[in-house]
Amino acid sequence: MEHVFDHVTPYIGYVYPNETDVPWSQLIVIYPYITGLVAGAFVISSLYHVFNIKSFAPVSRFALLTALCFMIFAPTPLLFHLGQPTRAFNAVITPHWTSAMAAFGYVAGFYLCLLLLETWFAFRADIVAMSKVKTGIMGKVYGVLTLGSDDVSPHALAIDHKFARILSMIGIPSAMGLHGYVGFVFGSLKTREWWSSDLMPVIFLLSAVASGVGLLIVLYVIVSKFRKTPIIDETMRGLLYVLFAGITIVMVIEALELLEIFYKAREGVDTVKALIAGPIWVGMAIQWIMSVFVLAVTSGLLIFEVHGKRLVNWLFLCGLAIMVGVLAMRWNVVIGGQELSKTMKGLLTFYPEVFGRESLFVVGVISVCPYITLWLVTKLLPPWADGKKAVV
Amino acid sequence: MTTPDTQVEQDRAVMSRRNFLGFLGKGVACAGALVGAGGAVGAVVSERGNRAFQQNDEQYAEAVNNPPQVPDYNWNDHKWAIGVDTDRCIGCLRCMEACKMENSVQMDANHHRTWVERYVYLEGSNTAIVDSQSDPKNIENTGSETKFRFDNRYRNVKVDKAFFVPKLCNQCEHPSCVQVCPTGATFKAKDGPVLIDTTYCIGCQYCVQACPYGARSFNESRGTVDKCNWCYHRITKGLNPACVEVCPTGTRIFGDRNDPESPVSLFIRNNHVQVLKPEMGNAPNVFYKGTDKEVV
């Protein structure tokens, strides 16, 4: 008898029999999380490239590489989740355009190409220089990466700069589109009360930017410690401003979303309340405690004009907190939405698998991959402009 | 034991899915045979150990790659619909067992193309207590994950009102599952049913999320989604869906809405019928008589 209940998601109240098999698991939690980090990192990169905000110059190329490395792995959780991963390209070959999901291949593919192109333009001068200096196999690799274009005259560099800037400009709406679109995938489903909200794309987008900034703060601090290079105060202040703006707007909109659900109090609102107090209360607690922490600390850092080592330490904590908070928020949305039964008369409690195709182990591996890739890519294309002015 | 029952007992070891339905199709649909059919479900499963479904992989591949040709059928001539007279349902679950047999649905409690819900108002209560055959208590009561029965848990309490509601795919006019399918693997046939091309489905399960009625499930063994198609292979040959065929009380009524004298046309014309969750805008094609505000 026992094995009957092995794969059944436990529930209370009444849920449709087919609902006890939760369709979207923790892999779908990290998919919007990873694309969100991409969007956030890209925004920081663009703040320098497009808006020419000088304080972001030291991290702009690193932010670009971060966006690229995370984007490479954004579709991986989806592939692991598909029942027939070898057919994944069916959605690209014969897209069914009424489906929000049909656009994913195109949106993600376009954005990935754009990131590759922008990276190439931003690093071309370095690649050319390396191809001249390095010998052996690495010399050949850099030679290939130049794509035969080794002109580094001021005129050519100006063209590079122009192209990188244009690509970055196209990249902003693309990054927004990519992530707003992920919000639409959830928000457009009328079936699920917890998802079906017009604010969903906005919430996804803004929390994405906030988490991406958090990621960049964390990485910048850690990398600088390892490289034993000074952390530039102006850059940290800049990241602080963006983080403060991001967290403020996210919290307001998320609070409005909850308020609307409770205020409208449509049929089944009691089940929604039970969902928050029950299956996802840990996630909700993490999300809101982290958000309040980040809001409080960033406000404090702004009010007291904190600089130097204290700024670095506190902002580093904020970066970690926002990353954890947004991950919890993704869980609350993706898993919480499915824990609230379509009958509105029952609640499921999802327990993730630890090993297997769709498991926490796979999630862990996929989550680590972008960091390793980023480490390798920064070896290949060092993004830091120590001592010299940023090239692009 | 009645003659049909003995017949079923003898055939049990060799009875294939096709034979079984042919046997039913010949009209031996008396109550005795139906009880026999319930037994047959258990028999098939025990023969195959833990196999989750009845068709083996080769048979499934054969059915998918060489679908039967129905030369005389024109899907423009029909508009199928189902009526459900909940006043008649006795919760015997023969419909569900026949469906699982006919369509090789996974036998466990989490995958159904059709199921039955029980609504019970206890004395003095304004809200119904709802359960289905998949309720853990009901499964515990039968002691088997493949034999489904409603338990008798309300034996010692006062009940104001109680009724059963059979559920199946509504084959909506505006199916949200079709809307969200990224590949077009699921589509609406001209004659009504929403079908799945399981050779093209990528298994993303977006349709499972989108269905307001919980009618879709995911077949992990095949990596594709599964749903009720009103036994499309039967109705295109002029037969009733398996669940309609085996229903001992005439709860489920099947027919062609293009034919004003068909059973379902008469059912809809002669009764006050309603659909489930009309606010979703899906315009379902299953019409219920005698449901209640609590029915989800």
mmCIF file of N, CA and C in Angstrom, chain B residues 151-201:
data_model
loop_
_atom_site.group_PDB
_atom_site.id
_atom_site.type_symbol
_atom_site.label_atom_id
_atom_site.label_comp_id
_atom_site.label_asym_id
_atom_site.label_seq_id
_atom_site.Cartn_x
_atom_site.Cartn_y
_atom_site.Cartn_z
ATOM 1 N N ASP B 151 -15.610 4.725 -0.098
ATOM 2 C CA ASP B 151 -15.829 4.050 1.179
ATOM 3 C C ASP B 151 -17.162 4.504 1.794
ATOM 4 N N ASN B 152 -17.459 3.951 2.909
ATOM 5 C CA ASN B 152 -18.761 4.216 3.522
ATOM 6 C C ASN B 152 -18.600 5.097 4.754
ATOM 7 N N ARG B 153 -17.810 6.150 4.612
ATOM 8 C CA ARG B 153 -17.410 6.914 5.794
ATOM 9 C C ARG B 153 -18.560 7.704 6.425
ATOM 10 N N TYR B 154 -19.644 7.901 5.697
ATOM 11 C CA TYR B 154 -20.740 8.706 6.254
ATOM 12 C C TYR B 154 -21.832 7.829 6.864
ATOM 13 N N ARG B 155 -21.479 6.566 7.106
ATOM 14 C CA ARG B 155 -22.454 5.608 7.600
ATOM 15 C C ARG B 155 -23.109 6.071 8.906
ATOM 16 N N ASN B 156 -22.301 6.641 9.796
ATOM 17 C CA ASN B 156 -22.810 6.929 11.133
ATOM 18 C C ASN B 156 -23.098 8.406 11.385
ATOM 19 N N VAL B 157 -23.138 9.202 10.336
ATOM 20 C CA VAL B 157 -23.455 10.618 10.558
ATOM 21 C C VAL B 157 -24.712 10.976 9.769
ATOM 22 N N LYS B 158 -25.323 12.075 10.176
ATOM 23 C CA LYS B 158 -26.535 12.494 9.477
ATOM 24 C C LYS B 158 -26.155 13.335 8.258
ATOM 25 N N VAL B 159 -26.677 12.958 7.140
ATOM 26 C CA VAL B 159 -26.354 13.646 5.897
ATOM 27 C C VAL B 159 -27.605 14.338 5.376
ATOM 28 N N ASP B 160 -27.460 15.634 5.081
ATOM 29 C CA ASP B 160 -28.599 16.376 4.528
ATOM 30 C C ASP B 160 -28.813 16.044 3.066
ATOM 31 N N LYS B 161 -27.709 16.052 2.327
ATOM 32 C CA LYS B 161 -27.807 15.925 0.876
ATOM 33 C C LYS B 161 -26.490 15.350 0.374
ATOM 34 N N ALA B 162 -26.562 14.487 -0.601
ATOM 35 C CA ALA B 162 -25.322 13.935 -1.165
ATOM 36 C C ALA B 162 -25.565 13.531 -2.611
ATOM 37 N N PHE B 163 -24.548 13.701 -3.414
ATOM 38 C CA PHE B 163 -24.678 13.301 -4.821
ATOM 39 C C PHE B 163 -23.301 13.090 -5.424
ATOM 40 N N PHE B 164 -23.276 12.387 -6.542
ATOM 41 C CA PHE B 164 -22.031 12.145 -7.257
ATOM 42 C C PHE B 164 -21.986 12.997 -8.521
ATOM 43 N N VAL B 165 -20.793 13.436 -8.890
ATOM 44 C CA VAL B 165 -20.629 14.167 -10.148
ATOM 45 C C VAL B 165 -19.503 13.524 -10.957
ATOM 46 N N PRO B 166 -19.845 12.873 -12.056
ATOM 47 C CA PRO B 166 -18.794 12.328 -12.915
ATOM 48 C C PRO B 166 -18.111 13.460 -13.681
ATOM 49 N N LYS B 167 -16.803 13.352 -13.815
ATOM 50 C CA LYS B 167 -16.033 14.373 -14.533
ATOM 51 C C LYS B 167 -15.287 13.718 -15.679
ATOM 52 N N LEU B 168 -15.136 14.478 -16.754
ATOM 53 C CA LEU B 168 -14.328 14.034 -17.888
ATOM 54 C C LEU B 168 -13.930 15.290 -18.647
ATOM 55 N N CYS B 169 -13.179 15.122 -19.713
ATOM 56 C CA CYS B 169 -12.773 16.309 -20.472
ATOM 57 C C CYS B 169 -14.008 16.955 -21.077
ATOM 58 N N ASN B 170 -14.073 18.288 -20.985
ATOM 59 C CA ASN B 170 -15.233 19.017 -21.490
ATOM 60 C C ASN B 170 -15.146 19.320 -22.982
ATOM 61 N N GLN B 171 -14.040 18.982 -23.603
ATOM 62 C CA GLN B 171 -13.838 19.236 -25.035
ATOM 63 C C GLN B 171 -14.357 20.636 -25.377
ATOM 64 N N CYS B 172 -13.814 21.635 -24.686
ATOM 65 C CA CYS B 172 -14.312 23.005 -24.752
ATOM 66 C C CYS B 172 -14.312 23.564 -26.177
ATOM 67 N N GLU B 173 -15.217 24.511 -26.390
ATOM 68 C CA GLU B 173 -15.228 25.232 -27.666
ATOM 69 C C GLU B 173 -14.001 26.139 -27.767
ATOM 70 N N HIS B 174 -13.597 26.697 -26.640
ATOM 71 C CA HIS B 174 -12.397 27.548 -26.618
ATOM 72 C C HIS B 174 -11.407 26.930 -25.644
ATOM 73 N N PRO B 175 -10.769 25.850 -26.028
ATOM 74 C CA PRO B 175 -9.942 25.111 -25.067
ATOM 75 C C PRO B 175 -8.671 25.868 -24.700
ATOM 76 N N SER B 176 -8.489 26.143 -23.418
ATOM 77 C CA SER B 176 -7.270 26.866 -23.021
ATOM 78 C C SER B 176 -6.036 25.980 -23.155
ATOM 79 N N CYS B 177 -6.226 24.650 -23.128
ATOM 80 C CA CYS B 177 -5.077 23.754 -23.301
ATOM 81 C C CYS B 177 -4.511 23.879 -24.710
ATOM 82 N N VAL B 178 -5.403 24.007 -25.693
ATOM 83 C CA VAL B 178 -4.952 24.155 -27.077
ATOM 84 C C VAL B 178 -4.280 25.514 -27.254
ATOM 85 N N GLN B 179 -4.868 26.521 -26.607
ATOM 86 C CA GLN B 179 -4.300 27.868 -26.712
ATOM 87 C C GLN B 179 -2.844 27.907 -26.263
ATOM 88 N N VAL B 180 -2.514 27.202 -25.183
ATOM 89 C CA VAL B 180 -1.171 27.345 -24.624
ATOM 90 C C VAL B 180 -0.165 26.334 -25.169
ATOM 91 N N CYS B 181 -0.603 25.361 -25.956
ATOM 92 C CA CYS B 181 0.347 24.351 -26.450
ATOM 93 C C CYS B 181 1.371 25.006 -27.373
ATOM 94 N N PRO B 182 2.668 24.923 -27.038
ATOM 95 C CA PRO B 182 3.664 25.643 -27.847
ATOM 96 C C PRO B 182 3.942 25.021 -29.207
ATOM 97 N N THR B 183 3.593 23.760 -29.387
ATOM 98 C CA THR B 183 3.926 23.111 -30.658
ATOM 99 C C THR B 183 2.706 22.842 -31.532
ATOM 100 N N GLY B 184 1.527 22.977 -30.993
ATOM 101 C CA GLY B 184 0.339 22.583 -31.747
ATOM 102 C C GLY B 184 0.099 21.086 -31.704
ATOM 103 N N ALA B 185 0.761 20.391 -30.770
ATOM 104 C CA ALA B 185 0.567 18.942 -30.662
ATOM 105 C C ALA B 185 -0.839 18.611 -30.206
ATOM 106 N N THR B 186 -1.459 19.504 -29.460
ATOM 107 C CA THR B 186 -2.848 19.277 -29.091
ATOM 108 C C THR B 186 -3.711 20.244 -29.882
ATOM 109 N N PHE B 187 -4.831 19.742 -30.384
ATOM 110 C CA PHE B 187 -5.647 20.531 -31.302
ATOM 111 C C PHE B 187 -7.106 20.127 -31.167
ATOM 112 N N LYS B 188 -7.981 20.981 -31.652
ATOM 113 C CA LYS B 188 -9.412 20.687 -31.568
ATOM 114 C C LYS B 188 -9.881 20.110 -32.891
ATOM 115 N N ALA B 189 -10.446 18.914 -32.836
ATOM 116 C CA ALA B 189 -10.958 18.301 -34.054
ATOM 117 C C ALA B 189 -12.242 19.005 -34.476
ATOM 118 N N LYS B 190 -12.561 18.937 -35.767
ATOM 119 C CA LYS B 190 -13.748 19.635 -36.279
ATOM 120 C C LYS B 190 -15.022 19.131 -35.620
ATOM 121 N N ASP B 191 -15.038 17.859 -35.233
ATOM 122 C CA ASP B 191 -16.248 17.291 -34.655
ATOM 123 C C ASP B 191 -16.306 17.465 -33.137
ATOM 124 N N GLY B 192 -15.358 18.202 -32.574
ATOM 125 C CA GLY B 192 -15.476 18.537 -31.150
ATOM 126 C C GLY B 192 -14.310 18.160 -30.264
ATOM 127 N N PRO B 193 -13.939 16.867 -30.209
ATOM 128 C CA PRO B 193 -12.923 16.487 -29.226
ATOM 129 C C PRO B 193 -11.574 17.181 -29.420
ATOM 130 N N VAL B 194 -10.922 17.436 -28.310
ATOM 131 C CA VAL B 194 -9.564 17.979 -28.324
ATOM 132 C C VAL B 194 -8.616 16.783 -28.254
ATOM 133 N N LEU B 195 -7.767 16.665 -29.243
ATOM 134 C CA LEU B 195 -6.902 15.489 -29.355
ATOM 135 C C LEU B 195 -5.446 15.869 -29.122
ATOM 136 N N ILE B 196 -4.617 14.860 -28.865
ATOM 137 C CA ILE B 196 -3.169 15.088 -28.695
ATOM 138 C C ILE B 196 -2.421 14.221 -29.706
ATOM 139 N N ASP B 197 -1.489 14.826 -30.424
ATOM 140 C CA ASP B 197 -0.564 14.045 -31.232
ATOM 141 C C ASP B 197 0.613 13.694 -30.322
ATOM 142 N N THR B 198 0.595 12.471 -29.783
ATOM 143 C CA THR B 198 1.621 12.124 -28.793
ATOM 144 C C THR B 198 2.985 11.915 -29.437
ATOM 145 N N THR B 199 3.059 11.916 -30.753
ATOM 146 C CA THR B 199 4.372 11.837 -31.385
ATOM 147 C C THR B 199 4.979 13.226 -31.538
ATOM 148 N N TYR B 200 4.200 14.251 -31.206
ATOM 149 C CA TYR B 200 4.691 15.619 -31.389
ATOM 150 C C TYR B 200 4.752 16.405 -30.080
ATOM 151 N N CYS B 201 4.086 15.882 -29.055
ATOM 152 C CA CYS B 201 4.043 16.554 -27.744
ATOM 153 C C CYS B 201 5.446 16.560 -27.132
#
